[in-house]
XYZ file of N, CA and C in Angstrom:
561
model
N -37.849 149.855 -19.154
C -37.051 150.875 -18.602
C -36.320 150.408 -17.347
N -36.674 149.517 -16.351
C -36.496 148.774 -15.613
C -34.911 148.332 -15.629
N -35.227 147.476 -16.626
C -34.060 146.701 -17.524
C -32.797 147.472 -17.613
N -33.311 148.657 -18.150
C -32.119 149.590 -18.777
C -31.102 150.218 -17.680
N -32.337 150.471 -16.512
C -31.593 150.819 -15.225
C -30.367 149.898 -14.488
N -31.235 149.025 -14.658
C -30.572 147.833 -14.027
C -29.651 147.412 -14.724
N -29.192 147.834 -15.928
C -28.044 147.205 -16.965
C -26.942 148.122 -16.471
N -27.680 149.671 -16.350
C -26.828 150.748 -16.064
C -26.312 150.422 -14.804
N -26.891 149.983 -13.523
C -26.481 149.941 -12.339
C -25.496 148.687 -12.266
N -25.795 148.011 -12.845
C -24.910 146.601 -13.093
C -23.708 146.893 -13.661
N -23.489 147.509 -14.820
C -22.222 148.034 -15.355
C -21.736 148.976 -14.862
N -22.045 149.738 -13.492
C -21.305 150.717 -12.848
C -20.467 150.094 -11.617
N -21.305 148.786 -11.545
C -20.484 148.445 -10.204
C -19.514 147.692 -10.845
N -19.602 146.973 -11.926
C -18.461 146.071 -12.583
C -17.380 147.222 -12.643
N -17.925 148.542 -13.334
C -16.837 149.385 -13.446
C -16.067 149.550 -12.247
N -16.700 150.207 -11.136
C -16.004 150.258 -9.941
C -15.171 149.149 -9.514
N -15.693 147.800 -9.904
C -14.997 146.758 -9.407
C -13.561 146.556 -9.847
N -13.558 146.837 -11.141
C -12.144 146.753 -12.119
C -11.821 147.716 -11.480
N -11.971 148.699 -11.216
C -11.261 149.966 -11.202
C -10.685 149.788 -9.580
N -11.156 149.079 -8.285
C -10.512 148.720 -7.501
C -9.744 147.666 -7.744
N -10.107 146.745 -7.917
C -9.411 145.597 -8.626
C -7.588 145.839 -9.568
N -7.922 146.977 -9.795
C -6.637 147.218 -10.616
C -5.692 148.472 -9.883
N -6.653 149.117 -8.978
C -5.756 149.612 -7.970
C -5.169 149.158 -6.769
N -5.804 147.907 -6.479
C -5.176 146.716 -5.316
C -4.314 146.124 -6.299
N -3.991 145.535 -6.624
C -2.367 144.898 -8.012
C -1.459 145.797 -8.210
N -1.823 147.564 -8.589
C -0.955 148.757 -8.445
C -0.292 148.770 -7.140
N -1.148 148.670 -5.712
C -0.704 149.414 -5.095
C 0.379 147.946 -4.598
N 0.172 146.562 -4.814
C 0.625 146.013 -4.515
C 2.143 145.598 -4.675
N 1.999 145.699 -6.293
C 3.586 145.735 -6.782
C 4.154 146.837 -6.084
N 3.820 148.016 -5.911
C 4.656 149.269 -5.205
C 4.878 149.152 -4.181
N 4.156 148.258 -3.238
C 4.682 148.145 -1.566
C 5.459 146.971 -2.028
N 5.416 145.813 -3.110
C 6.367 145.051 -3.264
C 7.929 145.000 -3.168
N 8.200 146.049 -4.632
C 8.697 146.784 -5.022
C 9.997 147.984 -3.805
N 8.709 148.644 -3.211
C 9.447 149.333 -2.193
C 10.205 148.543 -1.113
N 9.845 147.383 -0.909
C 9.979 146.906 0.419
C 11.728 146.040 0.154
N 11.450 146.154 -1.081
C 13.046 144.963 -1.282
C 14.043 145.341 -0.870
N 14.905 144.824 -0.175
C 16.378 145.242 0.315
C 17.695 145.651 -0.579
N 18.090 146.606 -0.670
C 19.227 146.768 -2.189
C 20.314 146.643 -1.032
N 20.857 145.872 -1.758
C 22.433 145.199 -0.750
C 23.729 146.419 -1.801
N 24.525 146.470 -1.081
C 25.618 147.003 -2.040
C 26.367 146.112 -1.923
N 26.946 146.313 -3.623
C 27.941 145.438 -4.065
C 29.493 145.666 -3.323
N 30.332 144.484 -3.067
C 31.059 144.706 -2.113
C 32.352 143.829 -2.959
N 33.230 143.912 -3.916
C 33.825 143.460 -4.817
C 34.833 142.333 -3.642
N 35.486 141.036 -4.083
C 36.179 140.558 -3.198
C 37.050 141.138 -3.038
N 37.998 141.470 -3.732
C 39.651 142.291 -3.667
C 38.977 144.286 -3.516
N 39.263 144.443 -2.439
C 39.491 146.212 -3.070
C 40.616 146.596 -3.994
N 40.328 148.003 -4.937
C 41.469 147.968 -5.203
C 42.452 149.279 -4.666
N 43.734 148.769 -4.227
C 44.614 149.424 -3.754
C 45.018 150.719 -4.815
N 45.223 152.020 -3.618
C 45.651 152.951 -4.650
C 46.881 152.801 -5.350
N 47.302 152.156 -5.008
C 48.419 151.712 -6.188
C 47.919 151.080 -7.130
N 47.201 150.286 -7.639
C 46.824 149.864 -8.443
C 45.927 150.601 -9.728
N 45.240 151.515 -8.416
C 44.743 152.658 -9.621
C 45.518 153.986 -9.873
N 46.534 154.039 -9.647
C 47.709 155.314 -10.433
C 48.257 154.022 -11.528
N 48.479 152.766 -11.761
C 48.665 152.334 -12.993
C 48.331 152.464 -14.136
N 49.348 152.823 -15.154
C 48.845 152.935 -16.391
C 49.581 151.959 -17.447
N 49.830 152.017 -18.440
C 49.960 151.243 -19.455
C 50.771 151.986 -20.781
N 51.964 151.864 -20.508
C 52.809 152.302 -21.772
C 53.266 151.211 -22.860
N 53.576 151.627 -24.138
C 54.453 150.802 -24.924
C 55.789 151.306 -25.398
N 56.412 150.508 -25.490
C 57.835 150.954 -25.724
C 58.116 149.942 -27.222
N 58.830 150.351 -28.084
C 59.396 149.614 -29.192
C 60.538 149.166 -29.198
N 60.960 147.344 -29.329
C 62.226 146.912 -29.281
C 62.099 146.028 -30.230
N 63.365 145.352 -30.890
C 63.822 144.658 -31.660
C 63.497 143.307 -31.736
N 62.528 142.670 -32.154
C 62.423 141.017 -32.026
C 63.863 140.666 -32.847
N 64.332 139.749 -32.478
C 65.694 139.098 -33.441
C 65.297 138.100 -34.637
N 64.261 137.550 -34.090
C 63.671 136.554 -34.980
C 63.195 136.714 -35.797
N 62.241 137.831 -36.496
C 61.559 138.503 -37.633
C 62.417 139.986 -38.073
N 62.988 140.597 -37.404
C 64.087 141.454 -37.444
C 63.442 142.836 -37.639
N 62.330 142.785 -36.469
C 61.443 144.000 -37.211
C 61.438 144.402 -35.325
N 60.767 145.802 -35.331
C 60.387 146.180 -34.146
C 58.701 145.858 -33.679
N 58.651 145.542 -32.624
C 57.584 145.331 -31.986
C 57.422 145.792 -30.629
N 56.087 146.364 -30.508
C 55.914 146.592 -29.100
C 55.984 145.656 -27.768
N 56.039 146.011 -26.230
C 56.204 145.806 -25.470
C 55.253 146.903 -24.524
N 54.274 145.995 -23.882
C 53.902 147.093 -23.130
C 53.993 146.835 -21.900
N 54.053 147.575 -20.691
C 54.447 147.693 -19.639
C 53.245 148.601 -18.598
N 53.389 148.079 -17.388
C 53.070 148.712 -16.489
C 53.592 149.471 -15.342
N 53.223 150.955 -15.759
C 54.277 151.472 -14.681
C 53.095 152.763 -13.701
N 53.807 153.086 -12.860
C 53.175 154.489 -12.019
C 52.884 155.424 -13.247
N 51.470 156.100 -12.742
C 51.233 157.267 -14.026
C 51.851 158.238 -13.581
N 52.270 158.198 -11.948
C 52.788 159.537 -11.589
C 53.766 159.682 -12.264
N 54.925 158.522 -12.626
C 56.153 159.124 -13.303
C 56.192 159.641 -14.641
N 54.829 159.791 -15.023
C 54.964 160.527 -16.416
C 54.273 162.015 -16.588
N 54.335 162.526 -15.001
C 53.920 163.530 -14.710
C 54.927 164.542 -15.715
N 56.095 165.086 -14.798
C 56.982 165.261 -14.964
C 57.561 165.375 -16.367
N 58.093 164.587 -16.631
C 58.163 164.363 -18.408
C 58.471 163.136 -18.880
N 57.727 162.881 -19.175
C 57.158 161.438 -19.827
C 57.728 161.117 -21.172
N 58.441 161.669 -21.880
C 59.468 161.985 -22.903
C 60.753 161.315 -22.277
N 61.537 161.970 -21.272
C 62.853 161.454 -20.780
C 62.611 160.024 -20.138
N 61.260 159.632 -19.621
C 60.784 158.530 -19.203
C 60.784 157.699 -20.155
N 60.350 157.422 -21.323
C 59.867 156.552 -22.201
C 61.429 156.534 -23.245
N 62.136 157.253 -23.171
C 63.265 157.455 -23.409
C 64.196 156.489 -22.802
N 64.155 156.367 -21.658
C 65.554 156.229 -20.714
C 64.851 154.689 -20.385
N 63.787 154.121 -20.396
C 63.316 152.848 -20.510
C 63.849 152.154 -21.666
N 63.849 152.835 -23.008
C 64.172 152.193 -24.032
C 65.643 151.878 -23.899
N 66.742 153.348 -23.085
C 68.054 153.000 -22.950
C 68.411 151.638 -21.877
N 67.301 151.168 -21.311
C 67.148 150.491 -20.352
C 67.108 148.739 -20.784
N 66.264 148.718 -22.208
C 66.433 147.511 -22.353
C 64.935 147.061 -22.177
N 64.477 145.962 -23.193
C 63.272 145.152 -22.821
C 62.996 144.329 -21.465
N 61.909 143.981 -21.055
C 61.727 143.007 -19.883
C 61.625 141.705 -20.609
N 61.022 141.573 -21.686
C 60.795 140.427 -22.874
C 61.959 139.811 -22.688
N 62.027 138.572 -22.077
C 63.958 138.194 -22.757
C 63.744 137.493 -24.314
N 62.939 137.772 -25.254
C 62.653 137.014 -26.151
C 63.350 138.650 -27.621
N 63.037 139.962 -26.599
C 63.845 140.798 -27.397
C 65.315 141.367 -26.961
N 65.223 142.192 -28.111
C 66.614 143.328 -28.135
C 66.656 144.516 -27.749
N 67.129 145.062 -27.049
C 67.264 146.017 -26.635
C 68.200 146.892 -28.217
N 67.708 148.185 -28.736
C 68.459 148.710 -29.845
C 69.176 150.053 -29.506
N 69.363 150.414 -28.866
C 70.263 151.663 -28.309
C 71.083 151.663 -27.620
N 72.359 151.708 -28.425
C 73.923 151.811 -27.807
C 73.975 151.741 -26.308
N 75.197 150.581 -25.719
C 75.617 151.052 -23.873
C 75.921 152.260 -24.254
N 75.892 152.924 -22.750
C 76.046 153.865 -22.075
C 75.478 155.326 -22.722
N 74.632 155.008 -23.848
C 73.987 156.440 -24.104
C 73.372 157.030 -22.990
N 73.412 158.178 -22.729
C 72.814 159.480 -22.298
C 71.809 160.567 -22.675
N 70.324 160.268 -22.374
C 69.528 161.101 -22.793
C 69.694 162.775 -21.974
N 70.350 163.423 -23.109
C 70.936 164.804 -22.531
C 69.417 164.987 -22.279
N 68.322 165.367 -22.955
C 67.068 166.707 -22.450
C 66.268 165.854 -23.562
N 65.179 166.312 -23.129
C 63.854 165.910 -23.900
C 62.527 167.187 -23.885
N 62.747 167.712 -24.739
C 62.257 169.125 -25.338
C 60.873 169.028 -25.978
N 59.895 169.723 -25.929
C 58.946 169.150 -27.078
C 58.495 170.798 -27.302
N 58.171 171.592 -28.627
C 57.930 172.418 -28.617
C 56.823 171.958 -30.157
N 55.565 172.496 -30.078
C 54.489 172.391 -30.385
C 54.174 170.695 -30.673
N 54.402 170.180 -31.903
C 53.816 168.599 -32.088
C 55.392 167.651 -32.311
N 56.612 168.810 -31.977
C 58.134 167.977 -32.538
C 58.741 167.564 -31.251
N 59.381 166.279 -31.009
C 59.884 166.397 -29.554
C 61.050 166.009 -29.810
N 62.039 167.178 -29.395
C 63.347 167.237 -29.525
C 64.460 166.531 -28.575
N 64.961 165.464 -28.584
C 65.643 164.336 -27.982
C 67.120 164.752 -28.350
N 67.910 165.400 -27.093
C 69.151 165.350 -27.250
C 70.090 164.086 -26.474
N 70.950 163.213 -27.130
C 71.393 162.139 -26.628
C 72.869 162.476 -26.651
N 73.922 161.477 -25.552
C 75.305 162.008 -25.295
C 76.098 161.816 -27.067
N 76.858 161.842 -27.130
C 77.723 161.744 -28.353
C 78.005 159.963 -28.242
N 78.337 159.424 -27.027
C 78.144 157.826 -27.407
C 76.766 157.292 -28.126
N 75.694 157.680 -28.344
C 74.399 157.531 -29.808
C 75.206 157.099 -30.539
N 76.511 158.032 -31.346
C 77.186 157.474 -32.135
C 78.500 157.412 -32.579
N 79.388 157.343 -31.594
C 80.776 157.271 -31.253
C 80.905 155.854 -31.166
N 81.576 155.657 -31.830
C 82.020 153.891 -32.234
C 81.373 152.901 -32.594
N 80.237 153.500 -33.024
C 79.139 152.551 -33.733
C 79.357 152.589 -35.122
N 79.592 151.518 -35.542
C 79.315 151.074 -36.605
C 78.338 149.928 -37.394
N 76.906 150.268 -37.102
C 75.956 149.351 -37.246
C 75.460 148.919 -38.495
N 75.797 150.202 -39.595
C 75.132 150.058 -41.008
C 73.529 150.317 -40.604
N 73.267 150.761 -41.971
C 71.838 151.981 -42.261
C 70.674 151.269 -41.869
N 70.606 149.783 -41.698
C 69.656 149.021 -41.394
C 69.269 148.706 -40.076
N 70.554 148.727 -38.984
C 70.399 148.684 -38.264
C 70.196 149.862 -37.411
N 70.818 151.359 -37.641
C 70.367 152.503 -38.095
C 68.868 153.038 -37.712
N 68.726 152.488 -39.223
C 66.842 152.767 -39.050
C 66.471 151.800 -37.894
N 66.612 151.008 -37.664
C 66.203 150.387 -36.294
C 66.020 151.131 -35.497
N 67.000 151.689 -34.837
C 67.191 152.300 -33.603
C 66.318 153.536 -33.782
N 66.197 154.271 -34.834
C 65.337 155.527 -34.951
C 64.104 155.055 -34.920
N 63.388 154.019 -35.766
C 61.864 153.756 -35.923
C 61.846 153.025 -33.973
N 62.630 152.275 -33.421
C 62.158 152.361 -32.046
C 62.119 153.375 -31.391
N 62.792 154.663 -31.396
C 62.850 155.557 -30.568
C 61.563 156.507 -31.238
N 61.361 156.442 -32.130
C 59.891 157.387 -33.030
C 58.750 156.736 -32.177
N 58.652 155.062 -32.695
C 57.292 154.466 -32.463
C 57.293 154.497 -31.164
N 57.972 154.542 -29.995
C 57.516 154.785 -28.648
C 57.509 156.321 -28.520
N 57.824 157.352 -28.642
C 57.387 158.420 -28.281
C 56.056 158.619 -29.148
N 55.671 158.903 -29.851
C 54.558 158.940 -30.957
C 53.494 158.114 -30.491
N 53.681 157.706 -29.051
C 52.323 156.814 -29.165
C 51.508 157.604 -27.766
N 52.292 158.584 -27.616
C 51.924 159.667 -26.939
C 50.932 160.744 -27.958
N 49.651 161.500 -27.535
C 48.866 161.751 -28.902
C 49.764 163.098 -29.165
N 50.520 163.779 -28.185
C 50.926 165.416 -28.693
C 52.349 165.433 -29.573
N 52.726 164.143 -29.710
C 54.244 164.059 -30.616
C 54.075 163.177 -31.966
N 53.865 163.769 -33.253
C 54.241 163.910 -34.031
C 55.411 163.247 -35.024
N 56.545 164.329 -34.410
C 58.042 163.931 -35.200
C 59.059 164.301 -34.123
N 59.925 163.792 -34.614
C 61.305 164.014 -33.691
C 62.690 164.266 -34.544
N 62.997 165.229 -33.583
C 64.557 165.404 -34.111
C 65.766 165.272 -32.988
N 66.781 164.104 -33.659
C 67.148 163.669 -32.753
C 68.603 164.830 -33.494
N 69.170 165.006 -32.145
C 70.556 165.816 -31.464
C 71.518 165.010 -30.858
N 73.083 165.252 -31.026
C 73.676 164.664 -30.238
C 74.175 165.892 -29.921
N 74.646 165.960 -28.509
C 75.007 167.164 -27.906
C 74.550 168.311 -28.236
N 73.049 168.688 -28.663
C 72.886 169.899 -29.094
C 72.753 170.073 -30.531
N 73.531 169.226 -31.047
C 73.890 169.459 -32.454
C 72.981 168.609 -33.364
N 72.232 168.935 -34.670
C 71.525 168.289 -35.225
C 71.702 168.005 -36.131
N 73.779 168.622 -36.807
C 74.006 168.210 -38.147
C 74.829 167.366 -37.823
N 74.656 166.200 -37.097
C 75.661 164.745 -37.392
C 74.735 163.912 -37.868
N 75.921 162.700 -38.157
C 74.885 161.114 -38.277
C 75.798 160.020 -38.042
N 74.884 158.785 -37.873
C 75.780 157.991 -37.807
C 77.559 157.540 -38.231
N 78.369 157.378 -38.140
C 79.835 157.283 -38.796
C 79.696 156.631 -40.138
N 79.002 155.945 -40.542
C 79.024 155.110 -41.683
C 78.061 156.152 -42.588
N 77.569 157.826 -42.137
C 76.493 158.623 -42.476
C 75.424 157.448 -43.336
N 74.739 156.057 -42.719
C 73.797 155.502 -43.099
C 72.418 156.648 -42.998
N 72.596 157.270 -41.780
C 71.297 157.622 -40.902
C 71.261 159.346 -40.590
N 71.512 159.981 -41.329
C 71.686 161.874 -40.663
C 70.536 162.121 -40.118
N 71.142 163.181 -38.913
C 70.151 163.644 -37.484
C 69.800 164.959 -38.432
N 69.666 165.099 -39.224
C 69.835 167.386 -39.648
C 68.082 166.426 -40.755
N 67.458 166.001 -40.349
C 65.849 166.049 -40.664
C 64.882 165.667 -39.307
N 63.727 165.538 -39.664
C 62.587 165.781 -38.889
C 62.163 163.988 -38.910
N 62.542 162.996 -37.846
C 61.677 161.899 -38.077
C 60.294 161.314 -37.767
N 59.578 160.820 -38.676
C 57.873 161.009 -38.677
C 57.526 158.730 -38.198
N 56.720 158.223 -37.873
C 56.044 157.665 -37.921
C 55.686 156.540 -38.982
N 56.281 155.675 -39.328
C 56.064 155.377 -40.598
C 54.673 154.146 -40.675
C-alpha cells in the first residue's frame, strides 16, 4: 500500500511539473510575442493625389497595317469624366491617337454637337462636316462607326448608339455606304 501511495504522490508532482513546465513556454512566447516592435510600412515614393484621381480609358483607332481597329489606352484625370464622359471619349477620338504607329478615323474639323444618353442608347450628335465631302466608301465607313461604338461601349451603361448629324438621324454617308436612321451595337 506504501508503494501505491508513493506511485500516486510521484505522479502528482510529475503532473504538476508538466503542467508548470508548459505554462512557463506559454507564458513565454506571449511576453515574446508581445514585446516585438511593429514598424510601419513607409513605401519609398508617396503617392501624389494626382496620381490617384488617374484612371485608364480606351479609345479605338485605325492600325494601317492590319486595317482593323485597335485599342489605345490612355491615361487621363477621372475628374474629367465626371461631367460627361461621352463628349470626352468622343472629342479624344476627334483628337487623334497618341500611337504615331495609328490613324486617327474621323473627318477634320468634325464637331461633336451633344452627347445624350437616355436609358442603355447614347445619342451622339456630330456637325454636318461627319459627312460633307467625304467620300470614303462603306469600308472605310464602317471604320469610323465600329471606332466610335467600341470606345463608347466600353463604358458598362452604353449599349448602342445612334449617331445624328445636326439633330437629324435620317442621313448617311454621300456614297449612302453607311445610314445614321438605325441603332449601332458592338460587334
Amino acid at each position: 500500500m506504501k508503494n501505491k501511495k508513493l506511485i500516486m504522490y510521484v505522479g502528482i508532482i510529475i503532473f504538476v511539473l508538466i503542467i508548470i513546465i508548459i505554462g512557463y513556454v506559454i507564458y513565454n512566447n506571449v511576453k515574446n510575442k508581445s514585446s516585438k516592435i511593429i514598424f510601419e510600412y513607409t513605401p519609398e515614393q508617396e503617392i501624389t493625389e494626382e496620381q490617384l484621381r488617374q484612371t485608364v480609358i480606351t479609345l479605338y483607332f485605325l492600325d494601317p497595317d492590319t486595317y482593323e481597329i485597335v485599342p489605345e489606352a490612355r491615361q487621363i484625370d477621372a475628374k474629367l469624366l465626371i461631367d460627361n464622359p461621352y463628349e470626352l471619349l468622343i472629342n479624344l477620338l476627334i483628337e487623334g491617337p497618341k500611337n504615331e504607329k495609328l490613324m486617327k478615323v474621323i473627318p477634320e474639323k468634325v464637331i461633336l454637337n451633344s452627347a445624350k444618353i437616355e436609358q442603355d442608347i447614347l445619342y451622339l450628335d456630330f456637325s454636318k462636316d461627319f459627312i460633307e465631302g467625304q467620300n470614303l466608301g462603306k469600308e472605310q465607313e464602317e471604320i469610323i462607326i465600329e471606332s466610335i461604338v467600341n470606345t463608347v461601349t466600353e463604358l458598362t451603361e452604353i449599349n448602342k448608339v445612334v449617331i445624328l448629324i445636326d439633330g437629324n438621324a435620317e442621313l448617311a454617308f454621300p456614297d449612302e455606304g453607311v445610314s445614321f436612321n438605325k441603332v449601332f451595337t458592338r460587334e
